[in-house]
mmCIF file of C-alpha atoms and ligand atoms in Angstrom:
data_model
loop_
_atom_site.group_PDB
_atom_site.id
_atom_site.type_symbol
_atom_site.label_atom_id
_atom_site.label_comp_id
_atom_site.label_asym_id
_atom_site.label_seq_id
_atom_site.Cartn_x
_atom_site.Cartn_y
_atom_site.Cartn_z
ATOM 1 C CA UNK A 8 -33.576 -14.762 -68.104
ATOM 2 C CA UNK A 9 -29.451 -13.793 -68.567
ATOM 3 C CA UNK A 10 -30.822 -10.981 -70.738
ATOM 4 C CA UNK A 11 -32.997 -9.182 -67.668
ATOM 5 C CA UNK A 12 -30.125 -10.216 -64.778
ATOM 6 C CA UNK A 13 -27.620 -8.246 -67.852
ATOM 7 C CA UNK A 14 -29.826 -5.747 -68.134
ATOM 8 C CA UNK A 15 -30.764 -5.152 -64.545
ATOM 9 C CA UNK A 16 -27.125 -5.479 -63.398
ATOM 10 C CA UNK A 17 -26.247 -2.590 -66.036
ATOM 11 C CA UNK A 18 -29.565 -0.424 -64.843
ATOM 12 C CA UNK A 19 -28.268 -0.452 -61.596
ATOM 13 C CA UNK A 20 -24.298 0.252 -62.219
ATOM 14 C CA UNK A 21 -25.669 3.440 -64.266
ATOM 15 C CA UNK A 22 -27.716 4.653 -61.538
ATOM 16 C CA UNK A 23 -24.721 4.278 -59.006
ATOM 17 C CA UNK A 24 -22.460 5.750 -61.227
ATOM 18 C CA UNK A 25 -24.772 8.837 -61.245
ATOM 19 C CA UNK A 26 -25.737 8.689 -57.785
ATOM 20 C CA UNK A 27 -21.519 8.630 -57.084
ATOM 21 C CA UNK A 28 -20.795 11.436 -59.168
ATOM 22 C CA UNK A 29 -23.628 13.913 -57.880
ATOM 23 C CA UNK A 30 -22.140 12.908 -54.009
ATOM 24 C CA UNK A 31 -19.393 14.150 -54.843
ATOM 25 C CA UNK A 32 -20.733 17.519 -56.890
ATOM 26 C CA UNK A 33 -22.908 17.898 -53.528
ATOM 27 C CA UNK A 34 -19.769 17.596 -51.417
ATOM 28 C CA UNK A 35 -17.454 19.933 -53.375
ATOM 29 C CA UNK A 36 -20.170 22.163 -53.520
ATOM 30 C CA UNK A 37 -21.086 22.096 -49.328
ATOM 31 C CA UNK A 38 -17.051 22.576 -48.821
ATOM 32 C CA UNK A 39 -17.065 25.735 -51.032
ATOM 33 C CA UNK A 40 -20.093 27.026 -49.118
ATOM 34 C CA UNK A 41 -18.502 26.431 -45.688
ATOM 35 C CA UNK A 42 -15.125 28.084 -46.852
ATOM 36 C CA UNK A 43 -17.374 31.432 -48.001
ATOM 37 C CA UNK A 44 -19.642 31.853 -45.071
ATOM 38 C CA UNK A 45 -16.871 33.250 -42.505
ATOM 39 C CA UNK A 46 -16.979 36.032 -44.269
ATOM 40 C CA UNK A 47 -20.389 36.032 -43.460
ATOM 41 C CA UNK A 48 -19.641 35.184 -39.754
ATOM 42 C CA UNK A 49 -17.544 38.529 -39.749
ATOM 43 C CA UNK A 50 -19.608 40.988 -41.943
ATOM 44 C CA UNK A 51 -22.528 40.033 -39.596
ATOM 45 C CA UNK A 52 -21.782 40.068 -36.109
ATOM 46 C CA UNK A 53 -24.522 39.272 -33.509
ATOM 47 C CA UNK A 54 -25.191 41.982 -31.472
ATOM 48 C CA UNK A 55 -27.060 40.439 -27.672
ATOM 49 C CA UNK A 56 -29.124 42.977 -25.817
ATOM 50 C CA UNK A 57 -30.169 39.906 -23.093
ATOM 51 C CA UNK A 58 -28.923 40.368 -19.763
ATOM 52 C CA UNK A 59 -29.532 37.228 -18.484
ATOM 53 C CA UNK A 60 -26.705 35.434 -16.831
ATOM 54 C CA UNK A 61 -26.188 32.374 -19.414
ATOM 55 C CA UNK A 62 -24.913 29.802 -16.412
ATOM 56 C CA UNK A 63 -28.515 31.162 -14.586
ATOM 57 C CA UNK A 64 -30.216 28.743 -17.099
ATOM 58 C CA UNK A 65 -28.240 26.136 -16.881
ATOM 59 C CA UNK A 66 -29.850 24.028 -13.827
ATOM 60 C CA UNK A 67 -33.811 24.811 -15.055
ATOM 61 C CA UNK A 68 -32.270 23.332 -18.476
ATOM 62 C CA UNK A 69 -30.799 20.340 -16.652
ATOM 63 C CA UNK A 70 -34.311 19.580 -15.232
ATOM 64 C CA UNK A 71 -36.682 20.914 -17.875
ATOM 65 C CA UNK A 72 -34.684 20.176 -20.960
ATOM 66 C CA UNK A 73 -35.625 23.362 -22.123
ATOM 67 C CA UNK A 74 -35.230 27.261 -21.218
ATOM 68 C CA UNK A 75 -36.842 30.334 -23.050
ATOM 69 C CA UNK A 76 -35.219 34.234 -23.381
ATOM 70 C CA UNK A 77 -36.749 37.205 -24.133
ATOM 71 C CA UNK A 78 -35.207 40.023 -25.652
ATOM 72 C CA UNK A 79 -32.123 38.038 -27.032
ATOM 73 C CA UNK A 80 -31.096 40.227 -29.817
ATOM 74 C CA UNK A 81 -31.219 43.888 -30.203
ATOM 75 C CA UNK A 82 -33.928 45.583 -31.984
ATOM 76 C CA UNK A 83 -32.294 46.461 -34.857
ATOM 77 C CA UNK A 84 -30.373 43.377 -35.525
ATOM 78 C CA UNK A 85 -33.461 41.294 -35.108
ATOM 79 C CA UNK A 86 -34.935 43.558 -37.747
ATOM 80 C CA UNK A 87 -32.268 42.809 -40.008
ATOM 81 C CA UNK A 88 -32.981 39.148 -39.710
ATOM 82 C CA UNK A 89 -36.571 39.459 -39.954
ATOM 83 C CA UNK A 90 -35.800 41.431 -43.977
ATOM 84 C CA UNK A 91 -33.782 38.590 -45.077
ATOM 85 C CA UNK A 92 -36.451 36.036 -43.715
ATOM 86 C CA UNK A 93 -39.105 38.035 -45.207
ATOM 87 C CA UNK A 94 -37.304 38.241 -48.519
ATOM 88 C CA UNK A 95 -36.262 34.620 -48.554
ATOM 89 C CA UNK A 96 -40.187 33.506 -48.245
ATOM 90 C CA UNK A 97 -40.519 33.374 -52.716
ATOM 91 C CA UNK A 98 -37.395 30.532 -52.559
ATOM 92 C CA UNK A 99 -38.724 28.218 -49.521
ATOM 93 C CA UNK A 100 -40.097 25.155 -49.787
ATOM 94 C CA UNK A 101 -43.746 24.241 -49.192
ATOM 95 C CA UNK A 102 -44.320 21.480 -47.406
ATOM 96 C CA UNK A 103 -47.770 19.731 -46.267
ATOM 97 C CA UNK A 104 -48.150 16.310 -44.684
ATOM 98 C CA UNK A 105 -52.249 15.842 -43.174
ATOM 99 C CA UNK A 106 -52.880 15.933 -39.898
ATOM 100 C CA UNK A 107 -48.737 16.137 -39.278
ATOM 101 C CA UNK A 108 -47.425 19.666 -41.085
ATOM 102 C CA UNK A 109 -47.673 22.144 -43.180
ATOM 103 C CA UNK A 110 -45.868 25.258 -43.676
ATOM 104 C CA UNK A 111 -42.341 26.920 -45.630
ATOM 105 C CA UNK A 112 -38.821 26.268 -44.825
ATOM 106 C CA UNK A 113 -36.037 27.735 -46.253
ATOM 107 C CA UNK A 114 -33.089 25.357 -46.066
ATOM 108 C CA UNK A 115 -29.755 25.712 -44.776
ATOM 109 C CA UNK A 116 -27.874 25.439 -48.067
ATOM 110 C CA UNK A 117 -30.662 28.425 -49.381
ATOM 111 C CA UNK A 118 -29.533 30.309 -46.410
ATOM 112 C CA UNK A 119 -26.286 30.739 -47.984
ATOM 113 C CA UNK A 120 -27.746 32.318 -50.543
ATOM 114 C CA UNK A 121 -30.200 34.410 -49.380
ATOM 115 C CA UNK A 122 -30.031 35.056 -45.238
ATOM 116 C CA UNK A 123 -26.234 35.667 -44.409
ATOM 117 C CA UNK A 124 -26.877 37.435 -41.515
ATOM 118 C CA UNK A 125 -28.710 34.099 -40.359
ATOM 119 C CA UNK A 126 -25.703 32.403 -41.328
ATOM 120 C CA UNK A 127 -23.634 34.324 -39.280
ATOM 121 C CA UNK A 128 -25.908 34.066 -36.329
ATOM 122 C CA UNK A 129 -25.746 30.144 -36.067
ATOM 123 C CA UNK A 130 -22.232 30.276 -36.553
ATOM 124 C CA UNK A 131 -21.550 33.007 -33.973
ATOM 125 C CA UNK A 132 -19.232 32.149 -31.529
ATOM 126 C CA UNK A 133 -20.877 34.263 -29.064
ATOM 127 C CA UNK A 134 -24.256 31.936 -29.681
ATOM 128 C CA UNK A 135 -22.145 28.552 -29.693
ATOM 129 C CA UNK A 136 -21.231 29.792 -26.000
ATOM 130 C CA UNK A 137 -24.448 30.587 -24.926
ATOM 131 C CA UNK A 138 -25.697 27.264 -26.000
ATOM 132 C CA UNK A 139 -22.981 25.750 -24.401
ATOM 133 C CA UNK A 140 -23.229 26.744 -21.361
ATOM 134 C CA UNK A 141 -26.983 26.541 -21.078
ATOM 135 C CA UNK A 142 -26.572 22.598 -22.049
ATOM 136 C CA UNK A 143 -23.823 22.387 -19.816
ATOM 137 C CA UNK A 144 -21.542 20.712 -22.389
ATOM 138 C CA UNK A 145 -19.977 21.978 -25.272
ATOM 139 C CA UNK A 146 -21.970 22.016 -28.958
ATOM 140 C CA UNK A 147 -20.885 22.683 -32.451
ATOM 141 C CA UNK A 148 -23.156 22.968 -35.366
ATOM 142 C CA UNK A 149 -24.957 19.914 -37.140
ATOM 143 C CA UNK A 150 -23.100 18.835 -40.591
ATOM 144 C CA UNK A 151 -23.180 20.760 -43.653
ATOM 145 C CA UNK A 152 -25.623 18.222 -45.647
ATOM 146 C CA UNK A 153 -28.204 18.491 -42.883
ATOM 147 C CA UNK A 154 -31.042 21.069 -44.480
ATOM 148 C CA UNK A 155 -31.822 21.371 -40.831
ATOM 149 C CA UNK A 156 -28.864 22.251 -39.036
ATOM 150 C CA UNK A 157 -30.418 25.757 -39.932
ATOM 151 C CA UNK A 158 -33.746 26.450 -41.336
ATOM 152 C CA UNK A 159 -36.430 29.912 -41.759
ATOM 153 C CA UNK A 160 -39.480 28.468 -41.137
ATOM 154 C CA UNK A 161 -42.521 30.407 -42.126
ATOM 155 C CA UNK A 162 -46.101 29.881 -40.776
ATOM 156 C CA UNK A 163 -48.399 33.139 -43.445
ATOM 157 C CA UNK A 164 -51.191 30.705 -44.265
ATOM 158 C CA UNK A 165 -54.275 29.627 -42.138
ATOM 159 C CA UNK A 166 -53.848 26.300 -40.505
ATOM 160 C CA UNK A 167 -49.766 26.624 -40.839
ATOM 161 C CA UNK A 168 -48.445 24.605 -38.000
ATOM 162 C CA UNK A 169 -46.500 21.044 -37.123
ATOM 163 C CA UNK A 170 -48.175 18.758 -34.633
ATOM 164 C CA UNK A 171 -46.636 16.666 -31.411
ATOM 165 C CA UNK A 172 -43.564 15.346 -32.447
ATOM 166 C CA UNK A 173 -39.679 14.881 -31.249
ATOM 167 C CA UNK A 174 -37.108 15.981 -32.980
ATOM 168 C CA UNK A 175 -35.065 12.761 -33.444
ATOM 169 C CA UNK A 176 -31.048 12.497 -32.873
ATOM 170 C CA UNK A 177 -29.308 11.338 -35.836
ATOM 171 C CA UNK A 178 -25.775 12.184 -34.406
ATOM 172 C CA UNK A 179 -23.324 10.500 -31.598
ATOM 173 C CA UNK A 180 -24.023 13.097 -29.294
ATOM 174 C CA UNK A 181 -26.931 14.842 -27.848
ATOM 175 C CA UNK A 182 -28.597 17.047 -30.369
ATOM 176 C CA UNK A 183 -29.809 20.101 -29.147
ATOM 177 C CA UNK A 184 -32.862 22.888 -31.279
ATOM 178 C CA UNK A 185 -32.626 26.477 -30.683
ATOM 179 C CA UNK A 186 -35.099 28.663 -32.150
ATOM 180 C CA UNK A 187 -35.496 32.735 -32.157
ATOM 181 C CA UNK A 188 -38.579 34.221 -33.220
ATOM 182 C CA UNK A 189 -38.031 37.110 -35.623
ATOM 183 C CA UNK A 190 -42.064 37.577 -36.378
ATOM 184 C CA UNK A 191 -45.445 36.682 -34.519
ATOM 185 C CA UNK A 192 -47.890 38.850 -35.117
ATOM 186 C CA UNK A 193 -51.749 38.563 -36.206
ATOM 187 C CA UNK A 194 -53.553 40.403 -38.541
ATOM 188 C CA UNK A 195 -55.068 42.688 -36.505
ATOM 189 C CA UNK A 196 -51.245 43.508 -35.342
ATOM 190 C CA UNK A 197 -50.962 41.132 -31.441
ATOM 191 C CA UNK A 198 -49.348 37.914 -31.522
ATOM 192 C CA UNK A 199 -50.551 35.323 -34.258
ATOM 193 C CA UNK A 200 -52.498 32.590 -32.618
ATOM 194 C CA UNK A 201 -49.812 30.055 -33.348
ATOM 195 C CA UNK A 202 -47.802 29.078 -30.094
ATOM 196 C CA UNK A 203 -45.257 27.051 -28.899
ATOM 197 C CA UNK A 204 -46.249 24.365 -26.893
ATOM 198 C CA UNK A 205 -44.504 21.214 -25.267
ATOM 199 C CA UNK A 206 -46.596 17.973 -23.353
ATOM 200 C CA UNK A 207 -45.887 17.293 -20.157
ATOM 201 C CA UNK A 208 -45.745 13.327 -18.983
ATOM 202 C CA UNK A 209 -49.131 14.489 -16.963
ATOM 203 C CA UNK A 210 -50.831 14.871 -20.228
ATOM 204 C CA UNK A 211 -50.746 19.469 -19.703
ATOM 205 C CA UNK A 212 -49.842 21.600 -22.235
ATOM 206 C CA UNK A 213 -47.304 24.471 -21.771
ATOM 207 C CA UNK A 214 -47.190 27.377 -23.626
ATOM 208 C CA UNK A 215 -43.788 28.911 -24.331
ATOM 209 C CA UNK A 216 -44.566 32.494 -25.238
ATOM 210 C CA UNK A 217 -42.637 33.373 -29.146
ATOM 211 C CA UNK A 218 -43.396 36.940 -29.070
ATOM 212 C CA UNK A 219 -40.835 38.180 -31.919
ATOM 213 C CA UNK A 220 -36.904 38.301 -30.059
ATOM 214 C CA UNK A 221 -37.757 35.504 -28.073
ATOM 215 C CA UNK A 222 -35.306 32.475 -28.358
ATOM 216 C CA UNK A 223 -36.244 28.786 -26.983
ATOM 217 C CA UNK A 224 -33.448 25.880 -26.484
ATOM 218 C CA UNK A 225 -34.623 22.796 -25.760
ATOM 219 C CA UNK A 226 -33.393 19.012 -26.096
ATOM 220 C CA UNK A 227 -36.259 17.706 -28.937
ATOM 221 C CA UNK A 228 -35.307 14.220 -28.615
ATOM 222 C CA UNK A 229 -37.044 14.923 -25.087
ATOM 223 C CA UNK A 230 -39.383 17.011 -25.097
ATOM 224 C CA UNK A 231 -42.321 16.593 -26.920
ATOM 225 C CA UNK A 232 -43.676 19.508 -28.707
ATOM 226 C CA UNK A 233 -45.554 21.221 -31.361
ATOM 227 C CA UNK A 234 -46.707 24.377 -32.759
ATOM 228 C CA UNK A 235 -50.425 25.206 -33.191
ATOM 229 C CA UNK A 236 -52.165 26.393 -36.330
ATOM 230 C CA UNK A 237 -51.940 29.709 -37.597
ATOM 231 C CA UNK A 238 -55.105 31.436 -38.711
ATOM 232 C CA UNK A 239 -56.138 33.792 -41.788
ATOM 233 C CA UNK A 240 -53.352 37.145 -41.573
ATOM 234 C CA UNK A 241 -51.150 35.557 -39.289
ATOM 235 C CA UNK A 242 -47.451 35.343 -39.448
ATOM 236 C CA UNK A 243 -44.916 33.384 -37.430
ATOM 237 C CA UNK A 244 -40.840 33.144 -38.773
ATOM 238 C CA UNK A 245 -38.734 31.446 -36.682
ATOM 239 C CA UNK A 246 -35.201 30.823 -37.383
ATOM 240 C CA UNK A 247 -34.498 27.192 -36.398
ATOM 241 C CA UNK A 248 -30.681 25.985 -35.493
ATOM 242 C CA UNK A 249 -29.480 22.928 -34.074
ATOM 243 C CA UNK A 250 -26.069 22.073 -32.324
ATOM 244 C CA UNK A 251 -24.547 18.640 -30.926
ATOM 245 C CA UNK A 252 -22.098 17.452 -28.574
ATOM 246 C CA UNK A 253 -20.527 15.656 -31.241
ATOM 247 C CA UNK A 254 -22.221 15.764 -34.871
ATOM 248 C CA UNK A 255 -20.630 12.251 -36.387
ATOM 249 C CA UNK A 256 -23.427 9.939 -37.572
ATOM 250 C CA UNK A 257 -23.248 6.821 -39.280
ATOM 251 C CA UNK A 258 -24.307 5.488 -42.296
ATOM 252 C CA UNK A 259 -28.119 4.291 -41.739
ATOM 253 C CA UNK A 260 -28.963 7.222 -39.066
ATOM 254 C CA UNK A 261 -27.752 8.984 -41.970
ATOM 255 C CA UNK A 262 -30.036 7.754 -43.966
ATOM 256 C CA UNK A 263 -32.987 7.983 -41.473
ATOM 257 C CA UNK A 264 -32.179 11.806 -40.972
ATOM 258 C CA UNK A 265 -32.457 12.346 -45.237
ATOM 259 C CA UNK A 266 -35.731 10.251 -44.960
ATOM 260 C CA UNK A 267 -37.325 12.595 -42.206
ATOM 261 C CA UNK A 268 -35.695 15.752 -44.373
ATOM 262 C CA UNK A 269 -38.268 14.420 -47.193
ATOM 263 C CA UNK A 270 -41.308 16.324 -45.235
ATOM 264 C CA UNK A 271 -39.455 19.800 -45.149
ATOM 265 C CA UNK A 272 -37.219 19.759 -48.245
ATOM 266 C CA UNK A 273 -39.261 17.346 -50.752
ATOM 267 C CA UNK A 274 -37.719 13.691 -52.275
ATOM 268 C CA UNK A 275 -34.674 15.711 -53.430
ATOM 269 C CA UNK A 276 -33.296 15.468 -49.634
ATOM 270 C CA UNK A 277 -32.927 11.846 -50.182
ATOM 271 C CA UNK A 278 -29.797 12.573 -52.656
ATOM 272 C CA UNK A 279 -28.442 15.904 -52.117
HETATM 273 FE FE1 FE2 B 26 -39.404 20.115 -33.640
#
């Protein structure tokens, strides 16, 4: 009996020892990435074509918990996003839970790596005050250890797509999801039959156009929402961001948040 408590008792002092040391590997590492990407920030600047009147959004957000813009970026800057997306697709992670999701996402701490101008777009200044003021409070991105706080997600095969769900808050303060579209397009060269749709309490669908250029916030802890299946030659990217009033968390919505990170980013986002 001692022998198995001595044993156990040692089993688990190992595995907290390693679990200690890789925290802190994963830490150094995230602080290293955060000190590299404002160069990133400033060798990529976000060039807005939109003339819409941020503030205009702001009361249809307040009631709707969600607004939609076409045209955000210009042309050729959305281009540039699209290349890195469409050059990041070999190093994303597939992901496929029946009847719930299936699909690629590239994380946040691959985005480093492999989509700077991406980087550089969720850390714009000139996107954290758009957000801002469409919320009506101010935001700042989600931690660095959240995979989500920025994500490429990549609907190319038939029956890609993520059914109803919320997108939980794991932080203090309200947690907002901005997406921009950088491709939608079919086969056959219109818009892939994949859309963006949230539930109204009545039970209706609404569709929420993502023609490519088109960027979406919305408040996912309160609006429930999906996106429908892709079929055979389609391809939707969307680059997904989220912001917060105020990103602290604690220790068990911590956890929660690295349990729900499990569908997009595999059992490794339990630890890293
Ligand atoms: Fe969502």
């Amino acid at each position: 009996m001692w022998r198995w408590a001595i044993a156990a008792a040692v089993l688990i002092s190992i595995l907290l020892t390693v679990l200690i040391r890789h925290r802190r590997h994963r830490r150094r590492l995230l602080a290293e990435l955060a000190i590299q990407r404002q160069g990133d920030v400033d060798q990529y600047p976000v060039t807005i074509q939109s003339t819409v009147e941020p503030g205009s959004l702001a009361e249809a957000f307040k009631r709707e918990y969600i607004v939609r813009i076409e045209n955000f970026v210009s042309p050729e800057y959305l281009q540039s996003l699209r290349a890195e997306a469409e050059r990041s697709v070999p190093y994303m992670t597939p992901s496929f839970i029946p009847t719930h999701k299936k699909g690629r996402t590239l994380s946040y701490e691959k985005i480093h790596s492999h989509a700077p101008g991406c980087l550089g777009f969720y850390h714009s200044p000139v996107v954290h005050e758009w957000v801002t003021t469409i919320v009506g409070m101010p935001v700042f991105p989600t931690p660095d250890g959240d995979q989500s706080s920025l994500s490429i997600l990549c609907y190319k095969e038939k029956g890609d797509h993520i059914n109803w769900h919320y997108d939980h808050n794991f932080y203090r303060g309200r947690h907002f999801t901005v997406l921009l579209s950088l491709a939608n397009e079919s086969a056959t060269g219109g818009l892939s039959q994949s859309n963006y749709l949230k539930k109204h309490p009545d039970g209706q669908d609404q569709v929420f156009g993502t023609s490519p250029n088109t960027m979406i916030v919305f408040e996912g802890a309160r609006v429930l929402h999906k996106a429908s299946p892709t079929t055979e030659g389609d391809l939707r990217i969307m680059l997904s961001m989220t912001y917060c009033a105020d990103p602290r968390t604690n220790v068990l919505k911590e956890f929660a948040r690295r349990v729900k990170d499990t569908a997009f980013y595999g059992i490794r986002a339990l630890w890293d």
